[in-house]
PDB file of C-alpha atoms in Angstrom:
ATOM      1  CA  MET A1347     117.687  81.021  82.966  1.00 45.00           C
ATOM      2  CA  ARG A1348     114.510  79.070  82.692  1.00 55.00           C
ATOM      3  CA  GLN A1349     115.046  76.722  85.906  1.00 52.00           C
ATOM      4  CA  LEU A1350     116.584  79.391  88.029  1.00 45.00           C
ATOM      5  CA  LEU A1351     113.260  81.864  87.390  1.00 47.00           C
ATOM      6  CA  ILE A1352     110.998  78.281  88.180  1.00 53.00           C
ATOM      7  CA  LEU A1353     113.408  77.658  91.282  1.00 49.00           C
ATOM      8  CA  SER A1354     112.789  81.248  92.758  1.00 47.00           C
ATOM      9  CA  ALA A1355     109.384  81.418  92.359  1.00 50.00           C
ATOM     10  CA  ALA A1356     108.416  78.057  93.866  1.00 52.00           C
ATOM     11  CA  ILE A1357     111.120  78.857  97.002  1.00 48.00           C
ATOM     12  CA  ALA A1358     109.131  82.533  97.186  1.00 45.00           C
ATOM     13  CA  LEU A1359     105.800  80.615  97.580  1.00 51.00           C
ATOM     14  CA  ALA A1360     106.776  78.332 100.001  1.00 49.00           C
ATOM     15  CA  LEU A1361     108.542  80.944 102.234  1.00 46.00           C
ATOM     16  CA  ILE A1362     104.901  82.308 101.972  1.00 44.00           C
ATOM     17  CA  ALA A1363     102.953  79.375 102.853  1.00 51.00           C
ATOM     18  CA  PHE A1364     105.270  78.515 105.982  1.00 47.00           C
ATOM     19  CA  ALA A1365     105.446  82.178 107.172  1.00 44.00           C
ATOM     20  CA  THR A1366     101.174  82.833 106.528  1.00 42.00           C
ATOM     21  CA  SER A1367      99.862  79.263 107.775  1.00 45.00           C
ATOM     22  CA  ALA A1368     102.643  77.966 110.176  1.00 45.00           C
ATOM     23  CA  TYR A1369     100.968  74.808 110.912  1.00 46.00           C
ATOM     24  CA  ALA A1370     102.739  72.192 109.128  1.00 46.00           C
ATOM     25  CA  HIS A1371     102.207  70.121 112.651  1.00 52.00           C
ATOM     26  CA  ALA A1372      99.759  72.151 113.782  1.00 56.00           C
ATOM     27  CA  VAL A1373      96.307  72.360 114.284  1.00 59.00           C
ATOM     28  CA  THR A1374      93.575  74.495 113.360  1.00 64.00           C
ATOM     29  CA  ALA A1375      92.095  76.893 116.142  1.00 61.00           C
ATOM     30  CA  GLY A1376      88.694  74.869 115.463  1.00 67.00           C
ATOM     31  CA  ASP A1377      90.222  71.607 115.947  1.00 73.00           C
ATOM     32  CA  LYS A1378      92.208  72.586 119.042  1.00 70.00           C
ATOM     33  CA  GLY A1379      89.457  74.100 120.810  1.00 72.00           C
ATOM     34  CA  TYR A1380      87.322  70.919 120.053  1.00 75.00           C
ATOM     35  CA  ILE A1381      90.503  68.682 121.408  1.00 80.00           C
ATOM     36  CA  MET A1382      90.695  70.809 124.477  1.00 76.00           C
ATOM     37  CA  GLU A1383      86.591  70.769 124.785  1.00 80.00           C
ATOM     38  CA  VAL A1384      85.659  67.323 124.060  1.00 79.00           C
ATOM     39  CA  SER A1385      85.064  64.632 127.065  1.00 82.00           C
ATOM     40  CA  GLY A1386      84.583  60.821 126.183  1.00 85.00           C
ATOM     41  CA  MET A1387      84.811  58.247 122.924  1.00 89.00           C
ATOM     42  CA  LYS A1388      84.597  60.380 119.609  1.00 89.00           C
ATOM     43  CA  LEU A1389      85.818  58.192 117.303  1.00 90.00           C
ATOM     44  CA  ILE A1390      84.195  59.514 114.065  1.00 92.00           C
ATOM     45  CA  PRO A1391      85.432  63.412 114.807  1.00 90.00           C
ATOM     46  CA  PHE A1392      88.767  62.326 116.178  1.00 91.00           C
ATOM     47  CA  MET A1393      89.397  59.991 112.850  1.00 93.00           C
ATOM     48  CA  TYR A1394      88.451  63.108 110.465  1.00 92.00           C
ATOM     49  CA  LEU A1395      90.680  65.315 112.724  1.00 90.00           C
ATOM     50  CA  GLY A1396      93.576  62.410 111.511  1.00 90.00           C
ATOM     51  CA  ALA A1397      93.399  62.969 108.102  1.00 91.00           C
ATOM     52  CA  LYS A1398      92.495  66.527 107.969  1.00 89.00           C
ATOM     53  CA  HIS A1399      95.849  66.555 109.394  1.00 85.00           C
ATOM     54  CA  MET A1400      97.992  64.179 107.419  1.00 88.00           C
ATOM     55  CA  VAL A1401      96.461  66.260 103.864  1.00 86.00           C
ATOM     56  CA  THR A1402      96.610  69.062 105.073  1.00 84.00           C
ATOM     57  CA  GLY A1403     100.239  68.680 106.792  1.00 85.00           C
ATOM     58  CA  TYR A1404     102.807  70.281 104.725  1.00 83.00           C
ATOM     59  CA  ASP A1405     105.704  68.535 106.251  1.00 87.00           C
ATOM     60  CA  HIS A1406     103.645  65.287 105.951  1.00 90.00           C
ATOM     61  CA  LEU A1407     103.418  65.888 102.396  1.00 90.00           C
ATOM     62  CA  LEU A1408     106.634  66.805 101.438  1.00 92.00           C
ATOM     63  CA  PHE A1409     108.566  63.794 103.033  1.00 95.00           C
ATOM     64  CA  LEU A1410     106.300  61.283 101.564  1.00 94.00           C
ATOM     65  CA  PHE A1411     106.327  63.697  97.834  1.00 94.00           C
ATOM     66  CA  GLY A1412     110.520  62.839  98.630  1.00 96.00           C
ATOM     67  CA  VAL A1413     109.769  59.160  99.990  1.00 96.00           C
ATOM     68  CA  VAL A1414     108.469  58.165  96.750  1.00 95.00           C
ATOM     69  CA  PHE A1415     110.364  60.470  94.034  1.00 95.00           C
ATOM     70  CA  PHE A1416     112.331  57.838  92.229  1.00 94.00           C
ATOM     71  CA  LEU A1417     109.985  54.722  93.476  1.00 95.00           C
ATOM     72  CA  TYR A1418     108.037  53.404  90.575  1.00 92.00           C
ATOM     73  CA  LYS A1419     106.891  49.579  91.794  1.00 93.00           C
ATOM     74  CA  MET A1420     104.295  49.775  93.807  1.00 94.00           C
ATOM     75  CA  LYS A1421     105.647  46.685  96.025  1.00 95.00           C
ATOM     76  CA  HIS A1422     108.920  48.854  96.947  1.00 96.00           C
ATOM     77  CA  ILE A1423     106.238  52.373  97.825  1.00 96.00           C
ATOM     78  CA  GLY A1424     104.610  50.258  99.918  1.00 95.00           C
ATOM     79  CA  ILE A1425     107.316  49.142 102.143  1.00 96.00           C
ATOM     80  CA  TYR A1426     108.410  52.499 102.628  1.00 97.00           C
ATOM     81  CA  VAL A1427     105.378  54.284 103.194  1.00 95.00           C
ATOM     82  CA  SER A1428     104.396  51.528 105.546  1.00 96.00           C
ATOM     83  CA  LEU A1429     107.731  51.964 107.435  1.00 96.00           C
ATOM     84  CA  PHE A1430     106.795  55.711 107.738  1.00 96.00           C
ATOM     85  CA  ALA A1431     103.060  55.144 108.542  1.00 95.00           C
ATOM     86  CA  LEU A1432     104.888  52.370 111.288  1.00 96.00           C
ATOM     87  CA  GLY A1433     107.453  55.024 113.027  1.00 96.00           C
ATOM     88  CA  HIS A1434     104.551  57.858 112.793  1.00 93.00           C
ATOM     89  CA  SER A1435     101.904  55.350 114.354  1.00 95.00           C
ATOM     90  CA  THR A1436     104.029  54.419 117.745  1.00 96.00           C
ATOM     91  CA  THR A1437     105.735  57.820 118.555  1.00 96.00           C
ATOM     92  CA  MET A1438     101.841  59.552 118.438  1.00 95.00           C
ATOM     93  CA  LEU A1439     100.275  56.984 120.216  1.00 94.00           C
ATOM     94  CA  ALA A1440     102.854  56.763 122.705  1.00 95.00           C
ATOM     95  CA  GLY A1441     104.124  60.149 123.316  1.00 94.00           C
ATOM     96  CA  VAL A1442     100.246  61.209 124.298  1.00 92.00           C
ATOM     97  CA  TYR A1443      99.643  58.043 125.806  1.00 91.00           C
ATOM     98  CA  PHE A1444     102.476  57.941 128.143  1.00 92.00           C
ATOM     99  CA  ASN A1445     102.816  61.669 128.259  1.00 91.00           C
ATOM    100  CA  TRP A1446     105.916  62.493 126.250  1.00 90.00           C
ATOM    101  CA  ASN A1447     106.111  65.743 126.562  1.00 83.00           C
ATOM    102  CA  PHE A1448     109.182  67.540 124.638  1.00 89.00           C
ATOM    103  CA  ASN A1449     109.762  70.768 122.768  1.00 91.00           C
ATOM    104  CA  SER A1450     107.803  71.142 119.826  1.00 90.00           C
ATOM    105  CA  TYR A1451     110.173  73.584 118.307  1.00 92.00           C
ATOM    106  CA  LEU A1452     112.887  71.249 118.639  1.00 94.00           C
ATOM    107  CA  VAL A1453     111.067  68.295 117.296  1.00 95.00           C
ATOM    108  CA  ASP A1454     109.861  70.075 114.452  1.00 94.00           C
ATOM    109  CA  THR A1455     113.244  70.992 113.507  1.00 95.00           C
ATOM    110  CA  ILE A1456     114.209  67.338 113.505  1.00 96.00           C
ATOM    111  CA  ILE A1457     110.887  67.067 111.082  1.00 95.00           C
ATOM    112  CA  GLY A1458     112.241  69.706 108.924  1.00 94.00           C
ATOM    113  CA  LEU A1459     115.888  68.020 108.447  1.00 97.00           C
ATOM    114  CA  SER A1460     113.860  64.755 107.406  1.00 97.00           C
ATOM    115  CA  VAL A1461     112.658  66.842 104.506  1.00 96.00           C
ATOM    116  CA  VAL A1462     116.269  68.027 103.622  1.00 96.00           C
ATOM    117  CA  TYR A1463     117.526  64.358 103.770  1.00 97.00           C
ATOM    118  CA  LYS A1464     115.337  63.351 101.644  1.00 97.00           C
ATOM    119  CA  ALA A1465     116.152  65.648  98.797  1.00 96.00           C
ATOM    120  CA  LEU A1466     120.211  65.152  99.587  1.00 96.00           C
ATOM    121  CA  ASP A1467     119.117  61.735  99.609  1.00 96.00           C
ATOM    122  CA  ASN A1468     117.613  61.790  95.812  1.00 96.00           C
ATOM    123  CA  LEU A1469     119.841  64.171  94.527  1.00 94.00           C
ATOM    124  CA  GLY A1470     122.476  61.559  95.674  1.00 93.00           C
ATOM    125  CA  ALA A1471     124.568  63.919  97.834  1.00 94.00           C
ATOM    126  CA  PHE A1472     125.628  61.546 100.825  1.00 93.00           C
ATOM    127  CA  GLN A1473     127.236  59.381  98.046  1.00 88.00           C
ATOM    128  CA  ARG A1474     129.212  62.397  96.036  1.00 90.00           C
ATOM    129  CA  TRP A1475     130.114  63.780  99.185  1.00 90.00           C
ATOM    130  CA  PHE A1476     130.643  61.090 102.111  1.00 87.00           C
ATOM    131  CA  GLY A1477     130.913  58.064  99.677  1.00 88.00           C
ATOM    132  CA  PHE A1478     128.452  55.881 101.530  1.00 87.00           C
ATOM    133  CA  GLN A1479     125.033  55.634 101.413  1.00 88.00           C
ATOM    134  CA  PRO A1480     122.561  55.953 104.007  1.00 90.00           C
ATOM    135  CA  ASN A1481     119.644  52.884 104.729  1.00 95.00           C
ATOM    136  CA  THR A1482     116.795  54.796 103.479  1.00 95.00           C
ATOM    137  CA  LYS A1483     114.690  52.107 105.116  1.00 96.00           C
ATOM    138  CA  ILE A1484     116.028  52.950 108.753  1.00 97.00           C
ATOM    139  CA  ALA A1485     116.007  56.328 107.939  1.00 97.00           C
ATOM    140  CA  VAL A1486     112.685  56.700 106.835  1.00 97.00           C
ATOM    141  CA  LEU A1487     111.482  54.854 109.751  1.00 97.00           C
ATOM    142  CA  VAL A1488     113.282  56.943 112.529  1.00 97.00           C
ATOM    143  CA  PHE A1489     112.350  60.109 110.870  1.00 97.00           C
ATOM    144  CA  GLY A1490     108.588  58.635 110.680  1.00 96.00           C
ATOM    145  CA  PHE A1491     109.130  58.684 114.613  1.00 97.00           C
ATOM    146  CA  PHE A1492     110.274  62.063 114.833  1.00 96.00           C
ATOM    147  CA  HIS A1493     106.749  62.943 112.560  1.00 94.00           C
ATOM    148  CA  GLY A1494     104.448  61.281 114.876  1.00 94.00           C
ATOM    149  CA  LEU A1495     106.363  62.690 118.194  1.00 94.00           C
ATOM    150  CA  GLY A1496     105.736  66.426 116.798  1.00 91.00           C
ATOM    151  CA  LEU A1497     102.110  65.569 116.649  1.00 88.00           C
ATOM    152  CA  ALA A1498     102.341  64.366 119.889  1.00 92.00           C
ATOM    153  CA  THR A1499     103.331  67.057 121.801  1.00 90.00           C
ATOM    154  CA  LYS A1500     101.071  69.685 120.108  1.00 84.00           C
ATOM    155  CA  ILE A1501      98.253  66.626 121.377  1.00 85.00           C
ATOM    156  CA  LEU A1502      99.425  66.873 124.687  1.00 86.00           C
ATOM    157  CA  ASP A1503      99.771  71.306 124.604  1.00 82.00           C
ATOM    158  CA  TYR A1504      95.995  70.728 124.065  1.00 81.00           C
ATOM    159  CA  ASN A1505      95.182  68.479 127.507  1.00 81.00           C
ATOM    160  CA  ILE A1506      93.150  66.391 125.911  1.00 84.00           C
ATOM    161  CA  ALA A1507      90.911  64.534 128.046  1.00 84.00           C
ATOM    162  CA  LYS A1508      91.645  61.367 129.609  1.00 87.00           C
ATOM    163  CA  ASP A1509      88.046  60.088 129.229  1.00 90.00           C
ATOM    164  CA  GLY A1510      88.506  57.887 126.157  1.00 88.00           C
ATOM    165  CA  LEU A1511      91.764  58.925 125.496  1.00 91.00           C
ATOM    166  CA  LEU A1512      92.859  55.162 123.860  1.00 92.00           C
ATOM    167  CA  PRO A1513      89.648  54.680 121.552  1.00 93.00           C
ATOM    168  CA  ASN A1514      90.228  58.364 120.420  1.00 91.00           C
ATOM    169  CA  LEU A1515      93.703  58.192 119.770  1.00 93.00           C
ATOM    170  CA  LEU A1516      93.638  55.000 117.626  1.00 94.00           C
ATOM    171  CA  SER A1517      90.507  56.493 116.299  1.00 94.00           C
ATOM    172  CA  PHE A1518      92.738  59.724 115.497  1.00 93.00           C
ATOM    173  CA  ASN A1519      95.424  57.131 113.955  1.00 94.00           C
ATOM    174  CA  VAL A1520      93.421  55.323 111.574  1.00 95.00           C
ATOM    175  CA  GLY A1521      92.342  58.878 110.591  1.00 94.00           C
ATOM    176  CA  VAL A1522      95.653  59.519 109.910  1.00 93.00           C
ATOM    177  CA  GLU A1523      96.492  56.708 107.833  1.00 93.00           C
ATOM    178  CA  LEU A1524      93.258  57.146 105.553  1.00 95.00           C
ATOM    179  CA  GLY A1525      94.686  60.131 105.179  1.00 93.00           C
ATOM    180  CA  GLN A1526      97.537  59.105 104.295  1.00 93.00           C
ATOM    181  CA  LEU A1527      96.608  56.857 101.550  1.00 94.00           C
ATOM    182  CA  ILE A1528      94.589  59.774  99.754  1.00 94.00           C
ATOM    183  CA  ALA A1529      97.484  62.105  99.757  1.00 92.00           C
ATOM    184  CA  LEU A1530      99.751  59.240  98.317  1.00 94.00           C
ATOM    185  CA  GLY A1531      97.152  58.592  95.742  1.00 94.00           C
ATOM    186  CA  MET A1532      97.106  61.888  94.799  1.00 93.00           C
ATOM    187  CA  ILE A1533     101.009  62.624  94.817  1.00 93.00           C
ATOM    188  CA  LEU A1534     100.839  59.169  92.655  1.00 94.00           C
ATOM    189  CA  ILE A1535      98.372  60.116  90.509  1.00 93.00           C
ATOM    190  CA  VAL A1536     100.907  63.490  89.691  1.00 91.00           C
ATOM    191  CA  MET A1537     103.979  61.801  89.565  1.00 92.00           C
ATOM    192  CA  GLY A1538     102.568  59.225  87.132  1.00 91.00           C
ATOM    193  CA  TYR A1539     101.567  61.858  84.994  1.00 91.00           C
ATOM    194  CA  TRP A1540     104.895  63.769  84.752  1.00 91.00           C
ATOM    195  CA  ARG A1541     107.015  60.923  84.394  1.00 91.00           C
ATOM    196  CA  LYS A1542     105.470  60.372  81.393  1.00 90.00           C
ATOM    197  CA  SER A1543     106.802  63.828  80.214  1.00 89.00           C
ATOM    198  CA  PRO A1544     110.019  64.519  79.141  1.00 87.00           C
ATOM    199  CA  SER A1545     110.414  67.287  81.511  1.00 87.00           C
ATOM    200  CA  PHE A1546     110.542  65.071  84.194  1.00 91.00           C
ATOM    201  CA  TRP A1547     114.393  63.973  84.158  1.00 89.00           C
ATOM    202  CA  LYS A1548     114.783  67.921  83.144  1.00 88.00           C
ATOM    203  CA  HIS A1549     113.853  69.433  86.130  1.00 90.00           C
ATOM    204  CA  ALA A1550     113.890  66.374  88.594  1.00 93.00           C
ATOM    205  CA  TYR A1551     117.181  67.921  90.009  1.00 93.00           C
ATOM    206  CA  THR A1552     115.402  71.319  90.383  1.00 91.00           C
ATOM    207  CA  ALA A1553     112.035  69.809  92.039  1.00 92.00           C
ATOM    208  CA  ASN A1554     114.532  68.507  94.766  1.00 94.00           C
ATOM    209  CA  VAL A1555     116.332  71.474  95.370  1.00 93.00           C
ATOM    210  CA  VAL A1556     113.042  73.154  95.577  1.00 91.00           C
ATOM    211  CA  MET A1557     112.269  70.603  98.443  1.00 93.00           C
ATOM    212  CA  MET A1558     115.255  70.588 100.244  1.00 94.00           C
ATOM    213  CA  SER A1559     114.594  74.399 100.561  1.00 91.00           C
ATOM    214  CA  ALA A1560     111.312  74.417 101.848  1.00 91.00           C
ATOM    215  CA  GLY A1561     112.717  71.710 105.020  1.00 93.00           C
ATOM    216  CA  PHE A1562     115.329  74.727 105.361  1.00 94.00           C
ATOM    217  CA  ILE A1563     112.767  77.297 105.806  1.00 91.00           C
ATOM    218  CA  LEU A1564     110.382  74.915 108.283  1.00 91.00           C
ATOM    219  CA  MET A1565     113.898  74.455 110.295  1.00 93.00           C
ATOM    220  CA  GLY A1566     114.712  77.871 109.997  1.00 92.00           C
ATOM    221  CA  TYR A1567     110.917  79.150 111.214  1.00 90.00           C
ATOM    222  CA  GLN A1568     111.279  76.149 114.068  1.00 92.00           C
ATOM    223  CA  ILE A1569     114.345  77.745 115.209  1.00 94.00           C
ATOM    224  CA  THR A1570     113.564  80.742 115.686  1.00 92.00           C
ATOM    225  CA  GLY A1571     110.538  80.040 117.212  1.00 89.00           C
ATOM    226  CA  TYR A1572     112.184  77.750 119.859  1.00 90.00           C
ATOM    227  CA  PHE A1573     114.760  81.093 120.570  1.00 92.00           C
ATOM    228  CA  VAL A1574     111.697  83.776 120.206  1.00 89.00           C
ATOM    229  CA  ALA A1575     108.997  81.821 122.608  1.00 73.00           C
TER     230      ALA A1575
END
């Protein structure tokens, strides 16, 4: 009963967060205005924007949380996070530079699916349901491509200036990676303390169900936006 109450409360909080901020891959109004108005090479501001996006991006944080949930060795964490960074960086840079303007709602639906996938993977659902285990490294890389593409579609919507485009994008990407390191560090600190507690294995299942629910909520929000917009 206690676990059910915790799960219900967490899902309710997730519903409120996603419904009120709707900002998983979006950019705040002030940052949007800056991107639309600025011209020329602005390395530090774009680095700041990249770091801010990663640290405040619910989809990124949920996916990173799922990726490292059962990883204990820094070697393994480094491999998976590097694959995610490679995928994210590639499509973000290429998407903006080559003007890959896909529908943001559809891309963000797949990003929500990435959270659902990782939760199911952590729960061992694929082995129980289908008798096989997807290659987790390839999955993290592929979903990384979609995370980067989601941001690229948003930046393109804001008509970023061509003057200084490549340096600004590279600077933005550096900020994203710095933000990812900050977010990852915070996640690992919390996970490190939690794993030492007897409650970790007791609530690991619940935590991944909550994460999966949040992914479905994000998917539902984006699918609704696609048909309503």
